[in-house]
Amino acid sequence: MHAHVDLGSVTVALLGPRRLTTTLRDTYQRAAAGVVEFDRPEDVSSRSLSGVGYAVIAVPETTDSADALDGADVWRGALATAGAALPVSVERVAERTRGSITLVGGGPGDPGLITAAGLHALAHADVIYADRLAPAVTDELAPGVRVVPVGKRPGHHPVPQSEIQTQIIEAALAGETVVRFKGGDPFVFGRGGEELLACREAGVDVHVIPGITSAVAVPENAGIPVTFRELSRSFTVVSGHDPLDENELEHLAGLSRSGATIVLLMGMATLPQTVSGLARHGLAGETPLAVLEKGFSPEERSTYTTLATAVVDAAAAGCASPAVTVIGPVVHALADGARPGSGVPASEMPTSDAPVSAASNGDTPDAGTPDPGREARS
Ligand code: SAH
């Protein structure tokens, strides 16, 4: 079939394996035909063929002619059984190269924070299945690429996870180069692991390109380092999607008391349970807490509060998802004039000759004071 042919309003039935009919579909659609595809002879019926004026049986270019005729005969038989008296042609179709799926981490929302490898994958995709929190990119895409939004919002999943997996796998099996474009890093609460397993089970080539996770980048963008020498030497990233259980709360409160930073993702709806649970397990009410909403967007906003006042302050400010919540003294580590060790903003700090706060081990230098006895932080 030549692309300059204008088929006007004819609807063409393409019969054959998806990997072949997908290639033909593009050609016929360019010729302005309506297209219906069948990849199983048993789906051919007078009802499914209604409105169809022409049928094309797709056979692989590489098949020798006896095989091709056999394959075509199966479809002719199906058309006869359906009682369809249509003009039929057989087309040999070059097999597309095998499709693949690349899970691409899009970073925390700024297109500038997609990795070079991620951009390369996007530029070479036939189809991109994009999450809501993946950054908006248009400049780098190939012409004709299809972008399918499959984003989720809390409590509202327009395309269920199982359906997303089915769609990306079908597209890859049809020979397409598929990008599954996700917010942050694909393996941090992104269900990337599940998608990878589903692709492997379906026998599809699958790769992952890491992304910058919002768990680190959103605090960083708000001026909060998740670790800071002398203040916090570990951080724990927790999903607040479901309420934390008593074991988790006890464990987190213990970690936090020993100086770890807690980073909560998807934690807005469960914030009241989380903060009351941490308090019940002994975390001090004055522990600093920051809610960082919509990082890297024009609406980004930081709300600084404490464990004791978080629920009231977050409600008063109308804090909403998506937000990263940080709990621990690092919240104020870089505040103007703040000193490592106290976790308190300068304005609320004791004067310089007052005793050093209990959170400090006593030898914490003031911010900006050179500390020659210690190894430099890289
Ligand atoms: N895989 C992602 C996280 C997916 S879970 C990553 O590595 O970043 C979705 C949660 O991430 C949101 O509910 C929110 O807690 C957080 N999040 C992602 N992007 C964000 C942004 N730009 N600003 C604030 N929070 C964000």
Coordinates of C-alpha atoms and ligand atoms in Angstrom, one line a residue:
M1 CA 0.0 0.0 0.0
H2 CA 1.4 3.4 -0.9
A3 CA 0.9 6.3 1.4
H4 CA -0.3 8.7 -1.3
V5 CA -3.5 6.6 -1.8
D6 CA -6.5 8.3 -0.2
L7 CA -8.9 5.8 1.2
G8 CA -11.3 8.5 2.3
S9 CA -13.9 7.1 4.7
V10 CA -13.2 3.4 4.2
T11 CA -12.7 1.3 7.3
V12 CA -10.1 -1.3 6.9
A13 CA -9.8 -4.5 9.0
L14 CA -6.2 -5.4 9.7
L15 CA -5.9 -9.1 10.4
G16 CA -2.7 -10.7 11.9
P17 CA -0.4 -10.6 14.9
R18 CA -0.2 -7.2 16.7
R19 CA 3.5 -6.7 15.9
L20 CA 2.6 -6.7 12.2
T21 CA -0.8 -4.9 12.2
T22 CA 0.7 -2.0 14.3
T23 CA 3.0 -1.2 11.4
L24 CA 0.2 -1.4 8.9
R25 CA -2.1 0.7 11.1
D26 CA 0.2 3.7 10.8
T27 CA 0.3 3.4 7.0
Y28 CA -3.5 3.1 6.6
Q29 CA -4.2 5.8 9.1
R30 CA -2.0 8.2 7.1
A31 CA -4.1 7.3 4.1
A32 CA -7.1 8.6 6.1
A33 CA -8.7 5.2 6.5
G34 CA -10.6 4.0 9.6
V35 CA -8.8 1.0 11.1
V36 CA -9.9 -1.9 13.2
E37 CA -7.3 -4.6 14.2
F38 CA -7.8 -8.2 14.9
D39 CA -5.1 -10.4 16.3
R40 CA -7.3 -13.5 17.0
P41 CA -9.3 -15.1 14.2
E42 CA -12.0 -16.0 16.8
D43 CA -12.7 -12.3 17.3
V44 CA -13.8 -11.9 13.7
S45 CA -17.6 -11.8 13.5
S46 CA -20.3 -10.0 11.4
R47 CA -20.8 -7.6 14.3
S48 CA -17.1 -6.8 14.8
L49 CA -16.8 -6.3 11.1
S50 CA -19.7 -3.9 10.8
G51 CA -18.8 -0.8 8.8
V52 CA -15.7 -2.5 7.4
G53 CA -15.2 -2.2 3.7
Y54 CA -11.9 -3.9 3.1
A55 CA -9.7 -6.5 4.8
V56 CA -5.9 -6.8 4.8
I57 CA -4.2 -9.9 6.1
A58 CA -0.8 -9.2 7.4
V59 CA 1.9 -11.9 7.0
P60 CA 5.6 -11.6 8.0
E61 CA 7.9 -10.6 5.2
T62 CA 10.3 -13.3 6.2
T63 CA 7.8 -16.2 6.0
D64 CA 8.3 -18.4 2.9
S65 CA 5.3 -18.3 0.7
A66 CA 3.7 -21.6 1.7
D67 CA 3.6 -20.6 5.3
A68 CA 2.3 -17.1 4.4
L69 CA -0.5 -18.7 2.4
D70 CA -1.4 -21.0 5.3
G71 CA -1.5 -18.1 7.7
A72 CA -3.6 -16.1 5.3
D73 CA -6.0 -19.1 4.9
V74 CA -6.8 -19.1 8.6
W75 CA -8.0 -15.5 8.3
R76 CA -9.9 -16.1 5.1
G77 CA -11.6 -19.0 6.9
A78 CA -12.5 -16.7 9.8
L79 CA -14.0 -14.1 7.4
A80 CA -16.0 -16.8 5.6
T81 CA -17.3 -18.1 9.0
A82 CA -18.4 -14.6 9.8
G83 CA -20.3 -14.4 6.5
A84 CA -18.2 -11.4 5.4
A85 CA -18.0 -10.8 1.6
L86 CA -15.2 -8.3 1.6
P87 CA -12.4 -7.5 -0.8
V88 CA -9.3 -9.1 0.9
S89 CA -5.6 -8.5 0.2
V90 CA -2.5 -10.1 1.7
E91 CA 0.4 -7.8 2.7
R92 CA 3.9 -8.9 3.6
V93 CA 5.0 -6.7 6.5
A94 CA 8.6 -6.1 7.7
E95 CA 8.7 -7.2 11.3
R96 CA 9.5 -4.3 13.6
T97 CA 12.5 -4.6 15.8
R98 CA 11.5 -6.0 19.2
G99 CA 9.9 -3.5 21.5
S100 CA 11.3 -2.5 24.9
I101 CA 10.2 -0.7 28.0
T102 CA 12.4 1.8 29.9
L103 CA 11.3 2.9 33.3
V104 CA 12.6 6.5 33.5
G105 CA 12.9 8.4 36.7
G106 CA 11.9 12.0 35.9
G107 CA 13.2 13.6 39.1
P108 CA 11.3 15.9 41.4
G109 CA 9.5 18.1 38.9
D110 CA 12.0 20.4 37.2
P111 CA 12.8 19.2 33.6
G112 CA 16.4 20.3 34.2
L113 CA 16.7 17.5 36.8
I114 CA 16.0 14.6 34.4
T115 CA 19.2 12.7 33.8
A116 CA 20.9 12.8 30.4
A117 CA 20.1 9.1 30.1
G118 CA 16.5 9.8 30.8
L119 CA 16.3 12.5 28.2
H120 CA 17.9 10.2 25.7
A121 CA 15.3 7.5 26.4
L122 CA 12.5 10.1 26.1
A123 CA 13.8 11.4 22.7
H124 CA 13.8 7.9 21.3
A125 CA 10.4 6.7 22.5
D126 CA 7.5 5.8 20.3
V127 CA 5.1 6.1 23.3
I128 CA 5.5 7.6 26.7
Y129 CA 3.2 6.6 29.6
A130 CA 3.6 9.5 32.1
D131 CA 2.7 9.8 35.7
R132 CA 1.2 13.0 37.1
L133 CA 4.3 13.9 39.1
A134 CA 6.7 13.3 36.2
P135 CA 8.0 16.7 34.9
A136 CA 6.4 18.1 31.8
V137 CA 8.7 17.7 28.8
T138 CA 7.9 18.5 25.2
D139 CA 11.0 19.9 23.5
E140 CA 13.1 16.8 23.5
L141 CA 10.5 14.4 22.2
A142 CA 10.5 12.7 18.8
P143 CA 7.9 14.0 16.4
G144 CA 4.8 11.8 16.4
V145 CA 5.5 10.3 19.8
R146 CA 2.3 9.5 21.8
V147 CA 2.1 10.7 25.3
V148 CA -0.4 8.8 27.4
P149 CA -1.1 10.4 30.9
V150 CA -1.8 7.7 33.4
G151 CA -1.3 9.8 36.5
K152 CA -2.7 9.1 39.9
R153 CA -3.9 11.5 42.5
P154 CA -4.6 10.5 46.1
G155 CA -7.8 8.4 46.1
H156 CA -8.3 8.9 42.4
H157 CA -6.5 6.5 40.0
P158 CA -7.8 7.1 36.5
V159 CA -5.8 4.2 35.0
P160 CA -5.4 1.4 37.6
Q161 CA -1.9 0.0 38.1
S162 CA -2.7 -3.4 36.5
E163 CA -4.1 -1.6 33.4
I164 CA -0.9 0.6 33.2
Q165 CA 1.2 -2.6 33.2
T166 CA -1.0 -4.2 30.6
Q167 CA -0.8 -1.2 28.3
I168 CA 3.0 -0.8 28.5
I169 CA 3.5 -4.5 27.9
E170 CA 1.1 -4.6 24.9
A171 CA 2.8 -1.6 23.3
A172 CA 6.2 -3.2 23.7
L173 CA 5.0 -6.6 22.4
A174 CA 3.6 -4.7 19.4
G175 CA 7.2 -3.6 18.7
E176 CA 7.1 -0.1 20.2
T177 CA 9.9 1.6 22.2
V178 CA 8.0 2.4 25.4
V179 CA 9.0 4.8 28.1
R180 CA 7.3 4.6 31.5
F181 CA 8.0 8.1 32.8
K182 CA 7.7 8.4 36.6
G183 CA 8.2 11.1 39.2
G184 CA 11.5 11.0 41.3
D185 CA 13.2 7.7 41.2
P186 CA 11.2 4.7 39.8
F187 CA 12.2 2.4 42.7
V188 CA 11.2 4.9 45.5
F189 CA 7.5 4.2 46.2
G190 CA 7.0 4.4 42.4
R191 CA 5.8 0.8 41.9
G192 CA 8.7 0.6 39.5
G193 CA 9.8 -2.8 40.9
E194 CA 6.3 -4.3 40.3
E195 CA 6.3 -2.9 36.7
L196 CA 9.8 -4.4 36.1
L197 CA 8.7 -7.8 37.3
A198 CA 5.5 -7.7 35.2
C199 CA 7.6 -6.8 32.1
R200 CA 10.1 -9.6 32.8
E201 CA 7.2 -12.1 33.2
A202 CA 5.8 -11.0 29.8
G203 CA 9.2 -11.6 28.2
V204 CA 9.7 -7.9 27.4
D205 CA 13.1 -6.2 27.5
V206 CA 13.0 -3.8 30.4
H207 CA 15.5 -1.3 31.7
V208 CA 15.5 1.3 34.5
I209 CA 17.0 4.7 34.5
P210 CA 17.3 6.2 38.0
G211 CA 15.9 9.6 38.8
I212 CA 16.6 12.1 41.6
T213 CA 14.2 11.3 44.3
S214 CA 11.9 14.0 45.8
A215 CA 12.8 12.5 49.3
V216 CA 16.2 14.3 49.1
A217 CA 15.7 16.9 46.4
V218 CA 12.6 18.6 47.7
P219 CA 14.1 19.3 51.2
E220 CA 17.4 20.3 49.5
N221 CA 15.5 22.8 47.3
A222 CA 13.9 24.2 50.4
G223 CA 17.3 24.6 52.1
I224 CA 17.1 21.5 54.2
P225 CA 20.0 19.0 54.1
V226 CA 18.8 15.5 55.0
T227 CA 22.1 14.8 56.7
F228 CA 24.3 17.3 58.4
R229 CA 27.5 16.6 60.3
E230 CA 26.9 16.5 64.0
L231 CA 23.1 16.9 63.6
S232 CA 22.0 13.8 61.7
R233 CA 24.0 11.0 60.2
S234 CA 21.2 9.0 58.8
F235 CA 17.8 9.6 57.2
T236 CA 14.8 7.3 56.9
V237 CA 12.3 7.7 54.0
V238 CA 8.9 6.5 55.0
S239 CA 5.6 6.2 53.1
G240 CA 2.7 7.7 54.9
H241 CA 0.2 6.4 52.4
D242 CA -1.2 4.1 55.0
P243 CA -1.1 4.9 58.8
L244 CA 2.1 3.7 60.4
D245 CA 1.7 0.9 62.9
E246 CA 2.9 1.0 66.5
N247 CA 6.1 -0.9 65.8
E248 CA 7.0 1.5 63.0
L249 CA 6.2 4.5 65.1
E250 CA 8.2 3.3 68.1
H251 CA 11.1 2.5 65.8
L252 CA 11.0 5.8 64.0
A253 CA 10.7 7.8 67.3
G254 CA 13.8 5.9 68.5
L255 CA 15.8 6.6 65.4
S256 CA 14.8 10.3 65.5
R257 CA 15.8 10.6 69.2
S258 CA 19.2 9.3 68.2
G259 CA 19.5 12.0 65.6
A260 CA 18.1 10.5 62.4
T261 CA 16.1 12.6 60.0
I262 CA 12.7 11.3 59.1
V263 CA 11.4 12.0 55.6
L264 CA 7.7 11.3 55.0
L265 CA 6.3 10.9 51.5
M266 CA 2.6 10.7 50.8
G267 CA 2.2 11.7 54.4
M268 CA -0.4 14.5 54.4
A269 CA -3.6 12.5 55.0
T270 CA -2.0 10.5 57.8
L271 CA 0.0 13.4 59.4
P272 CA -2.2 13.5 62.5
Q273 CA -1.7 9.8 63.2
T274 CA 2.1 10.0 62.5
V275 CA 2.8 13.0 64.7
S276 CA 0.6 11.8 67.6
G277 CA 2.2 8.3 67.3
L278 CA 5.7 9.7 67.4
A279 CA 4.9 11.8 70.4
R280 CA 3.3 8.8 72.1
H281 CA 6.6 7.0 71.6
G282 CA 8.6 9.8 73.3
L283 CA 9.6 12.2 70.5
A284 CA 9.8 15.7 71.9
G285 CA 7.1 18.1 71.0
E286 CA 9.6 20.8 70.0
T287 CA 11.2 18.5 67.4
P288 CA 11.3 20.7 64.2
L289 CA 9.0 19.6 61.4
A290 CA 8.7 21.1 57.9
V291 CA 6.0 20.5 55.3
L292 CA 7.4 21.1 51.8
E293 CA 4.6 21.3 49.2
K294 CA 4.9 21.2 45.4
G295 CA 8.7 21.4 45.2
F296 CA 10.2 22.8 42.1
S297 CA 6.9 24.3 40.9
P298 CA 5.8 28.0 41.0
E299 CA 3.4 27.0 43.9
E300 CA 6.1 25.5 46.1
R301 CA 5.8 26.4 49.7
S302 CA 7.5 25.5 53.0
T303 CA 5.7 25.4 56.3
Y304 CA 7.9 25.3 59.4
T305 CA 6.5 24.0 62.6
T306 CA 7.2 21.4 65.3
L307 CA 5.9 18.0 66.1
A308 CA 3.5 19.4 68.7
T309 CA 2.0 22.1 66.5
A310 CA 2.3 20.4 63.1
V311 CA -1.4 19.3 62.7
V312 CA -2.8 22.7 63.7
D313 CA -0.2 24.6 61.6
A314 CA -0.6 22.4 58.5
A315 CA -4.4 22.6 58.7
A316 CA -4.3 26.4 59.1
A317 CA -2.0 26.8 56.1
G318 CA -4.1 24.3 54.1
C319 CA -1.1 22.1 53.4
A320 CA -1.9 19.5 50.7
S321 CA -0.3 16.7 48.7
P322 CA 2.2 16.4 47.0
A323 CA 4.4 17.3 49.9
V324 CA 7.5 16.0 51.6
T325 CA 7.6 16.3 55.4
V326 CA 10.9 16.4 57.2
I327 CA 11.2 15.8 60.9
G328 CA 14.4 16.5 62.8
P329 CA 16.9 19.2 63.7
V330 CA 18.2 19.4 60.1
V331 CA 15.0 21.5 59.3
H332 CA 16.9 24.5 60.7
A333 CA 20.5 23.5 59.9
L334 CA 20.9 26.1 57.2
A335 CA 18.6 28.8 58.6
D336 CA 20.3 32.1 58.7
G337 CA 22.6 32.2 61.7
A338 CA 21.4 28.8 62.9
R339 CA 24.0 26.6 64.5
P340 CA 24.4 22.9 64.0
G341 CA 23.5 21.1 67.2
S342 CA 20.5 23.1 68.3
G343 CA 17.9 22.6 65.6
V344 CA 16.4 26.0 66.6
P345 CA 16.3 29.0 64.3
A346 CA 18.7 31.8 65.3
S347 CA 15.9 34.1 66.4
E348 CA 14.8 31.5 69.0
M349 CA 18.3 30.6 70.1
P350 CA 20.0 31.4 73.4
T351 CA 22.6 34.1 73.2
S352 CA 26.1 33.0 72.4
D353 CA 27.3 32.8 76.0
A354 CA 24.4 30.6 77.0
P355 CA 25.0 26.9 77.5
V356 CA 25.1 24.9 74.3
S357 CA 21.9 22.9 73.7
A358 CA 21.5 19.4 74.9
A359 CA 21.3 18.1 71.3
S360 CA 24.9 19.1 70.8
N361 CA 27.8 16.9 72.0
G362 CA 29.5 20.1 73.3
D363 CA 32.2 20.5 70.7
T364 CA 30.0 21.7 67.8
P365 CA 31.6 24.7 66.2
D366 CA 29.4 27.8 65.6
A367 CA 28.3 28.0 62.0
G368 CA 31.1 29.5 59.9
T369 CA 33.8 28.9 62.5
P370 CA 36.7 27.0 61.0
D371 CA 37.2 23.7 62.6
P372 CA 40.8 22.6 61.7
G373 CA 40.8 19.5 63.9
R374 CA 38.1 17.8 61.8
E375 CA 38.0 16.2 58.4
A376 CA 36.4 18.4 55.9
R377 CA 33.1 17.4 54.5
S378 CA 33.3 16.8 50.8
Ligands
SAH1 N1 9.2 8.0 43.2 C1 9.0 9.3 43.8 C2 8.0 9.2 44.9 C3 6.6 8.7 44.5 S1 5.5 8.8 45.9 C4 10.3 9.9 44.2 O1 11.3 9.2 44.2 O2 10.3 11.1 44.4 C5 4.7 10.4 45.6 C6 5.1 11.3 46.7 O3 6.4 11.9 46.5 C7 4.2 12.5 46.9 O4 3.0 12.2 47.6 C8 5.1 13.5 47.7 O5 5.2 13.0 49.0 C9 6.4 13.2 47.0 N2 6.7 14.2 45.9 C10 7.1 13.8 44.7 N3 7.4 15.0 44.0 C11 7.2 16.0 44.8 C12 7.3 17.4 44.7 N4 7.7 18.0 43.6 N5 7.0 18.2 45.8 C13 6.6 17.7 46.9 N6 6.5 16.3 47.1 C14 6.8 15.5 46.1

